[in-house]
Coordinates of C-alpha atoms in Angstrom, one line a residue:
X1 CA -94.5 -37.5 64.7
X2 CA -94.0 -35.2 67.4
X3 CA -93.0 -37.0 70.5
X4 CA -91.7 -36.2 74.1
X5 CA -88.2 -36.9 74.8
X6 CA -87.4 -35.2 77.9
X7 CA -89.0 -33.6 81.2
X8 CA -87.8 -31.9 84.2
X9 CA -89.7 -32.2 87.5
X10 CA -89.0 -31.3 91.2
X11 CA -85.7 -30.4 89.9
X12 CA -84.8 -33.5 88.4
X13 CA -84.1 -34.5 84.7
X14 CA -85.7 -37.4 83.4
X15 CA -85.4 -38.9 79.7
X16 CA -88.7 -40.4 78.0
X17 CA -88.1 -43.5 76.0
X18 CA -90.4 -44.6 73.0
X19 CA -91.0 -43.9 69.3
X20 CA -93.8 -42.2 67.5
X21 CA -97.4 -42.6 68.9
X22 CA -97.3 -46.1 70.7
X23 CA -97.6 -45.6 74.3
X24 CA -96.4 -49.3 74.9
X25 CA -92.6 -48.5 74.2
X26 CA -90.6 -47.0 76.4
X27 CA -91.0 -45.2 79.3
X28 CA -89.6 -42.4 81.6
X29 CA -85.7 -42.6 83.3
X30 CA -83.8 -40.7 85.9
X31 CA -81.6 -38.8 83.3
X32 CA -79.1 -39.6 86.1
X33 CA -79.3 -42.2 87.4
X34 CA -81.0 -44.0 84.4
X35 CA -83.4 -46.0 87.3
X36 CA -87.1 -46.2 85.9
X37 CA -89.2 -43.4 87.2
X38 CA -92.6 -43.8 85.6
X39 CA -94.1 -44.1 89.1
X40 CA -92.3 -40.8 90.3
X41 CA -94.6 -38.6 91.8
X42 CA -93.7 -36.0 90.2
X43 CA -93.8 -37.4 87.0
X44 CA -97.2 -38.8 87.3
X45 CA -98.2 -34.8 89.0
X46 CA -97.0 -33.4 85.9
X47 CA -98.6 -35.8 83.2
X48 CA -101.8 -35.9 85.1
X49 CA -101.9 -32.1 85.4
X50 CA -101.2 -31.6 81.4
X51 CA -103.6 -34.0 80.9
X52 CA -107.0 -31.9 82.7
X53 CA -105.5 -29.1 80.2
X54 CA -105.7 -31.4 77.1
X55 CA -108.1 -32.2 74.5
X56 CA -106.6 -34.5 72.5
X57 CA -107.4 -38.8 72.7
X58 CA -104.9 -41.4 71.3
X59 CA -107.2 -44.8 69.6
X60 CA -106.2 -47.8 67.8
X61 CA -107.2 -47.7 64.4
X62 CA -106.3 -50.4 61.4
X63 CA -104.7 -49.0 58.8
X64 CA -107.5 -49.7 55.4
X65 CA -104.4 -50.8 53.1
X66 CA -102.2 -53.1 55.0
X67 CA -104.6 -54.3 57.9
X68 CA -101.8 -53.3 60.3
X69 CA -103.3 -51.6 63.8
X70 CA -101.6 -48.5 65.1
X71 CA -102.2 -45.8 67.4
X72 CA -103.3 -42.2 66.1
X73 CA -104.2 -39.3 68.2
X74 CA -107.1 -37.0 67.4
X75 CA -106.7 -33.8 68.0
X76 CA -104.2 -31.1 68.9
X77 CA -100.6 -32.0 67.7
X78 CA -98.6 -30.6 70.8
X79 CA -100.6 -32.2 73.4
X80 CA -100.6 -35.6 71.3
X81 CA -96.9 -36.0 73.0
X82 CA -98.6 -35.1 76.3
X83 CA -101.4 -38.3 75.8
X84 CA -99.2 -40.7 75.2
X85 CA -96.2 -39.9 77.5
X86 CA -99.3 -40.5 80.4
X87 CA -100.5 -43.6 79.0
X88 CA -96.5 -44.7 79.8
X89 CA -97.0 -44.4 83.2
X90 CA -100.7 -46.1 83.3
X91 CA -102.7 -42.5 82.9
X92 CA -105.0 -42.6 79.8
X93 CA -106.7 -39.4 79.0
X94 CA -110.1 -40.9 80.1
X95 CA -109.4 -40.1 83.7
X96 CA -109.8 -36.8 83.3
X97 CA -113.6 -37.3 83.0
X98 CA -113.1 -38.2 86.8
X99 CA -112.1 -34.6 87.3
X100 CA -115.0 -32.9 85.9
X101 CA -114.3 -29.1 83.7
X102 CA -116.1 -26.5 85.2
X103 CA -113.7 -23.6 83.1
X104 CA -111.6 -23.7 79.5
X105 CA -109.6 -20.9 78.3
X106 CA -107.9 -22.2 75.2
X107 CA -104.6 -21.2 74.0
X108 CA -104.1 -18.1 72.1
X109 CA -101.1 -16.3 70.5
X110 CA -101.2 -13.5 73.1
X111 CA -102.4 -15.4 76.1
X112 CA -99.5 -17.9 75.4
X113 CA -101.4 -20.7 77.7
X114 CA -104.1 -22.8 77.8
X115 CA -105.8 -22.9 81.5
X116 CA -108.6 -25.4 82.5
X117 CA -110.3 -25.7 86.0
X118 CA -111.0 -29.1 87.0
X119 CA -113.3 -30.1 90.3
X120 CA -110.8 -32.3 92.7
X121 CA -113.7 -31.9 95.7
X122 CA -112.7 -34.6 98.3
X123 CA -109.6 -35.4 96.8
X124 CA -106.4 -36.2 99.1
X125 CA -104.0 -36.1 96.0
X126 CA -104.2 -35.5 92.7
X127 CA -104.1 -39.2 91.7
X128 CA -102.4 -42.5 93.6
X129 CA -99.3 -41.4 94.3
X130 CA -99.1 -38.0 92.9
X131 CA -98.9 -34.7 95.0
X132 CA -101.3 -33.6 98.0
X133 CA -103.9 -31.9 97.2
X134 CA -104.3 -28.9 99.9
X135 CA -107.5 -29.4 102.6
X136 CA -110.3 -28.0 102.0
X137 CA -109.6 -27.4 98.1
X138 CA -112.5 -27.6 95.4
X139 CA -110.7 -26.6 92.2
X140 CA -107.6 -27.0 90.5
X141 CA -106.6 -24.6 87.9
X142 CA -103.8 -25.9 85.1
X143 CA -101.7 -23.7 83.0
X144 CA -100.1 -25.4 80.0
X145 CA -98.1 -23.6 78.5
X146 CA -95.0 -21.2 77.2
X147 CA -92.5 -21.5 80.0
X148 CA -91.6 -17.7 80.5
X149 CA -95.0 -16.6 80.3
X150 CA -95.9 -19.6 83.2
X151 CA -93.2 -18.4 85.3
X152 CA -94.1 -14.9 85.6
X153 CA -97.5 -16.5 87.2
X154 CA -95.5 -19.0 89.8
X155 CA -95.0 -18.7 93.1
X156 CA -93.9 -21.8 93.9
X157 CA -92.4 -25.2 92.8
X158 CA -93.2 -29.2 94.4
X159 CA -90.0 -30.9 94.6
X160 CA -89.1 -34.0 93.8
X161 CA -90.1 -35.2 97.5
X162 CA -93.3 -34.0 97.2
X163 CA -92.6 -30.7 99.3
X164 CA -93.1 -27.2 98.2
X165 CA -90.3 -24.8 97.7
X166 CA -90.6 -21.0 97.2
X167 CA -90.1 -19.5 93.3
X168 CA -87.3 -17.2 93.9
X169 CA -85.8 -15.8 91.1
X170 CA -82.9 -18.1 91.5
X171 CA -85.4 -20.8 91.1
X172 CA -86.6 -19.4 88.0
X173 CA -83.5 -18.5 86.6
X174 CA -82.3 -22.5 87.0
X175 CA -85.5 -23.7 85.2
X176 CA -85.0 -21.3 82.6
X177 CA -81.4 -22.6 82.1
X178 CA -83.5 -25.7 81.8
X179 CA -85.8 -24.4 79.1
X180 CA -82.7 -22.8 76.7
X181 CA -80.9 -26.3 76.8
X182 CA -84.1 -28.8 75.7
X183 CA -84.9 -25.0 73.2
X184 CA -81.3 -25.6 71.8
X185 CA -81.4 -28.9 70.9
X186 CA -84.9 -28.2 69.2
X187 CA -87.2 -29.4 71.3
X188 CA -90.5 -27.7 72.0
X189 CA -90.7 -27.2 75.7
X190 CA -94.6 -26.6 77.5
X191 CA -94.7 -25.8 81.1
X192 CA -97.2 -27.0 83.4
X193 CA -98.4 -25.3 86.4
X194 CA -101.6 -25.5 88.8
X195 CA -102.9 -23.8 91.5
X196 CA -105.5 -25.2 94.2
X197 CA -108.8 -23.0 95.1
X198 CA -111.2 -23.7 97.3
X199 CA -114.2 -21.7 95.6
X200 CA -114.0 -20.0 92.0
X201 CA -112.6 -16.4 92.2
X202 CA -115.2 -14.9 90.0
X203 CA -118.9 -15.0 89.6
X204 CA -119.8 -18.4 87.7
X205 CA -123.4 -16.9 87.3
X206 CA -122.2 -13.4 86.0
X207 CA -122.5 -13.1 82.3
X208 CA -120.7 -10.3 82.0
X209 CA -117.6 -11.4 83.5
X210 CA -115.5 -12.0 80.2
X211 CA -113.2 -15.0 79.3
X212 CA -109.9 -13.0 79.9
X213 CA -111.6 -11.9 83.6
X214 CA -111.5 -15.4 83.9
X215 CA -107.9 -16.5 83.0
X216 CA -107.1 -13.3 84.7
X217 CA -108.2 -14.3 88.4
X218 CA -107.0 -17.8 87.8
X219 CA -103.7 -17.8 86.7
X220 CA -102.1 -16.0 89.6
X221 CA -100.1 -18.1 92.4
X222 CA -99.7 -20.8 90.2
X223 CA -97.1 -23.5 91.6
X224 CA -94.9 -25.5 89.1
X225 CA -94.9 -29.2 88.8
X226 CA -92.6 -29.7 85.5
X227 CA -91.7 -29.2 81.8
X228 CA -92.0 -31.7 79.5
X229 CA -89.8 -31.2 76.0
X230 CA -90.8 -32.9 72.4
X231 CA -89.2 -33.3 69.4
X232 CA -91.1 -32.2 66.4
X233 CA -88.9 -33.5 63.4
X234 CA -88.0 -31.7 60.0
X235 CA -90.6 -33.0 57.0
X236 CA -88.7 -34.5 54.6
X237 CA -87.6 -32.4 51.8
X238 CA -87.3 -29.2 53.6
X239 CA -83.8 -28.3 54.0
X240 CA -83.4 -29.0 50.2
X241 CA -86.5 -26.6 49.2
X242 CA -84.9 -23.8 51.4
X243 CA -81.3 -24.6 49.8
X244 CA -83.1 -24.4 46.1
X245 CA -85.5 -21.3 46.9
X246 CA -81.6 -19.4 48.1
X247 CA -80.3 -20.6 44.6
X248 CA -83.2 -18.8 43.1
X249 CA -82.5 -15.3 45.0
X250 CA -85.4 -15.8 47.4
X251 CA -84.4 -15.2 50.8
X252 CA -85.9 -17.6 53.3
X253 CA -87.5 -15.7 56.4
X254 CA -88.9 -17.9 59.2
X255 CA -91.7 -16.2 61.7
X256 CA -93.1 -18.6 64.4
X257 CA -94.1 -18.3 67.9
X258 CA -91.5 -21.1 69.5
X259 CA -89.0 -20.1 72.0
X260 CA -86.0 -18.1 70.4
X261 CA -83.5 -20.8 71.2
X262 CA -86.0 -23.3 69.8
X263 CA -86.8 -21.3 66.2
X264 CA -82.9 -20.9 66.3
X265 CA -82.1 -24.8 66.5
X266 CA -84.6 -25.2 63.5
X267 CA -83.3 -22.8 61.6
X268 CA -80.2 -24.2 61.2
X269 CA -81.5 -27.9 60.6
X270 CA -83.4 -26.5 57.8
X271 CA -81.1 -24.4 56.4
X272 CA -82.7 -21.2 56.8
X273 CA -79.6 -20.0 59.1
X274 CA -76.0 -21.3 57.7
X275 CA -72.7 -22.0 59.5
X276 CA -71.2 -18.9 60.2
X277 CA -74.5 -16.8 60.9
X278 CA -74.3 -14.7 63.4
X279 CA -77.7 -16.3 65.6
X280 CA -77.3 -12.5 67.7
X281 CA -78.4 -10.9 64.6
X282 CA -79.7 -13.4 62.2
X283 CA -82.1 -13.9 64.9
X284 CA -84.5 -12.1 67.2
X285 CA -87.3 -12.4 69.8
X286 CA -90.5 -10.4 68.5
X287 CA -90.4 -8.1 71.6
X288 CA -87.6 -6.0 70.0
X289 CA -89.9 -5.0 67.4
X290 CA -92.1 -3.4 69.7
X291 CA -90.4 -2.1 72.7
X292 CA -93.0 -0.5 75.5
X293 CA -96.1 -2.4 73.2
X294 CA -95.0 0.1 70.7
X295 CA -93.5 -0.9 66.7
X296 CA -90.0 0.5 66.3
X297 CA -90.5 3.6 63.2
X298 CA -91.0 2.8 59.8
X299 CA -86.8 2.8 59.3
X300 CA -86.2 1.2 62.5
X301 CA -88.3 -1.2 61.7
X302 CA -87.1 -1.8 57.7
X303 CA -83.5 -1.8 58.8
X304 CA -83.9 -5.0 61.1
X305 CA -86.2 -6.3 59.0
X306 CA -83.4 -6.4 55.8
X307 CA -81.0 -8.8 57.3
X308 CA -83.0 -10.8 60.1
X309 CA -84.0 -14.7 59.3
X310 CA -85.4 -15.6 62.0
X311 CA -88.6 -14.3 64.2
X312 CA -89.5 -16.0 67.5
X313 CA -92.0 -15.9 69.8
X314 CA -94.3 -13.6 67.1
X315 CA -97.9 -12.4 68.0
X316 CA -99.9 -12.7 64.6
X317 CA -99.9 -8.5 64.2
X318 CA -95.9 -9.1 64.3
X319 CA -96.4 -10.9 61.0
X320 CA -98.6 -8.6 59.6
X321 CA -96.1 -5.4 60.9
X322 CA -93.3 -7.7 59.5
X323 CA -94.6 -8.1 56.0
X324 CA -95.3 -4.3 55.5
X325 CA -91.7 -3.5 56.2
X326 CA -90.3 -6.0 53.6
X327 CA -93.2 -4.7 51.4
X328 CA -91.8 -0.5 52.1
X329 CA -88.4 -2.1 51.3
X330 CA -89.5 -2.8 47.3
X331 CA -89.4 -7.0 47.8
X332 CA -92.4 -9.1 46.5
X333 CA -93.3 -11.1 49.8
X334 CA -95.0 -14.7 49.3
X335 CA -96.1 -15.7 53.2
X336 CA -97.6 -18.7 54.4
X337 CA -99.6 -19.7 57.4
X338 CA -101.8 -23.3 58.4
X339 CA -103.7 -21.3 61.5
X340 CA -106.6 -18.7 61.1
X341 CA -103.9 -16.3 63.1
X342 CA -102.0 -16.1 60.2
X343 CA -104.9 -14.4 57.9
X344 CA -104.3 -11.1 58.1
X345 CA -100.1 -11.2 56.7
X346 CA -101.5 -14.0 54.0
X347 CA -104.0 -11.0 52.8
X348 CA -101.2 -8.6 52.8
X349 CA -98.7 -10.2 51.1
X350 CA -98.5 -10.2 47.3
X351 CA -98.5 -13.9 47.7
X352 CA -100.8 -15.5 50.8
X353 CA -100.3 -19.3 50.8
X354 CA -102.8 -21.1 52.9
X355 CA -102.1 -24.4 53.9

């Protein structure tokens, strides 16, 4: 059960307590100072943010079998951390039918973010006791999202006071440092960013203004509110599987869009990189495949593809480029994928796995 453990905000650190999907355990601490900071406003900026940019609803249910109630989200896994980390602090994901949609761009492998536009029209702050919301503002845009990509967008950052500070590079460089240490300890980390508008910067009424027009004029001038960090654990079984599959001379290749320092953390759990890999080689970010948008040559390409384990932060033609090289190299490839992204490497594999 993937769960949120950690979140930085306003340049502070805080711990999330709690277990699996019940939102009545635990709660959020100064990693500090260990005080209780569910009513920090930045804390309740950030959740209440992620939420707008979230589909996902946590119910009660009663299990059929044992009669026992307990709480199961419906909908997208990574935000299900996101749901019930709010309803911790007293924000169910019902308020955000207070804040009514007027714009969804979902997430894609390219785009790297989900962004939503949310009408806040006479609103002072975003919620009691979260962050001012500028005068005169209509619209709030919300990037969720990976981290880097976010912070090429931001301009700024609210602080822990509730002020507004500048992005400098320094800035980004500190949250960054941020975003490799919750990576390395293998948590998935999701940005959240917004920016204030007072009218729509494109055409509602225009049909032919496309989706990525869209996410284009929005995302810019975003400021930062926080990161929040969950754990996704292992499924049982898995490290042996990887351990047995080696014994049989199949080597173990893991491709996935996480952060590098993320994919690297699981790698090891799982067995797919060993003590005494070298993680500078063993693994790599996707981008060195195809320097300037362009896929190294064919024995470029097959040469790094003969020792490397470990692909992160891969768009789904990576996989598909990635596959072809082992293929050139004479090995029978078996891939699998659960997400429609992963079609085209599962069809040119001699083995596609759908799961």
């Amino acid at each position: 059960k993937m769960t949120m453990v950690k979140m930085y905000a306003g340049g502070v650190g805080y711990t999330v307590e709690g277990k699996g999907f019940d939102p009545t355990e635990g709660g959020f601490r100064n990693a500090e100072t260990g005080a209780e900071a569910g009513g920090d406003m930045v804390v309740k900026s950030s959740l209440l943010a992620a939420l707008l940019c979230c589909n996902t609803t946590l119910n009660k249910v009663t299990d059929a079998e044992t009669g026992e109630e307990r709480y199961e989200p419906k909908g997208n896994s990574s935000e299900a951390p996101i749901v019930v980390a709010a309803r911790k602090v007293g924000l169910s994901e019902d308020v955000s039918q207070d804040y009514p949609r007027v714009l969804e761009v979902p997430f894609s492998s390219s785009r790297k973010m989900m962004l939503t536009v949310s009408d806040v029209s006479d609103r002072p702050e975003l919620c009691p006791g979260g962050m001012q919301i500028e005068s005169g503002a209509k619209y709030l845009t919300v990037c969720k999202g990976a981290p880097n990509f976010i912070l090429d967008y931001c301009t700024e950052q609210l602080m822990e006071d509730g002020s507004v500070q500048k992005m400098s590079e320094e800035e980004k460089a500190k949250v960054l440092s941020v975003v490799d240490e919750y990576s390395s300890m293998a948590l998935r980390v999701l940005a959240i960013a917004t920016r204030s508008m007072q009218k729509l910067p494109f055409a509602a009424d225009d049909e032919d203004v496309t989706t990525d027009q869209k996410f284009q004029a929005c995302r810019s001038g975003l400021r930062l509110l926080g990161l929040v960090a969950s754990i996704d654990p292992d499924r049982d079984g898995v490290p042996e599987s990887v351990e047995l599959a080696r014994g049989a001379g199949i080597r173990v290749v893991m491709i996935t869009g996480d952060y590098l320092k993320t994919a690297i953390a699981i790698a090891h759990n799982v067995k797919i990189l060993q003590k005494g890999d070298d993680d500078t080689s063993a693994a790599v970010d996707c981008a060195c495949l195809r320097p300037d948008d362009e896929y190294l040559q064919d024995a470029d390409m097959d040469k790094l593809t003969s020792s490397v384990r470990v692909f992160a932060r891969a768009r789904p033609e990576d996989k598909l480029e990635i596959v072809k090289s082992l293929q050139r190299q004479g090995l029978v490839t078996a891939m699998t994928g659960d997400g429609v992204n992963d079609a085209p490497a599962l069809n040119q594999a001699n083995i596609g796995v759908a799961m």
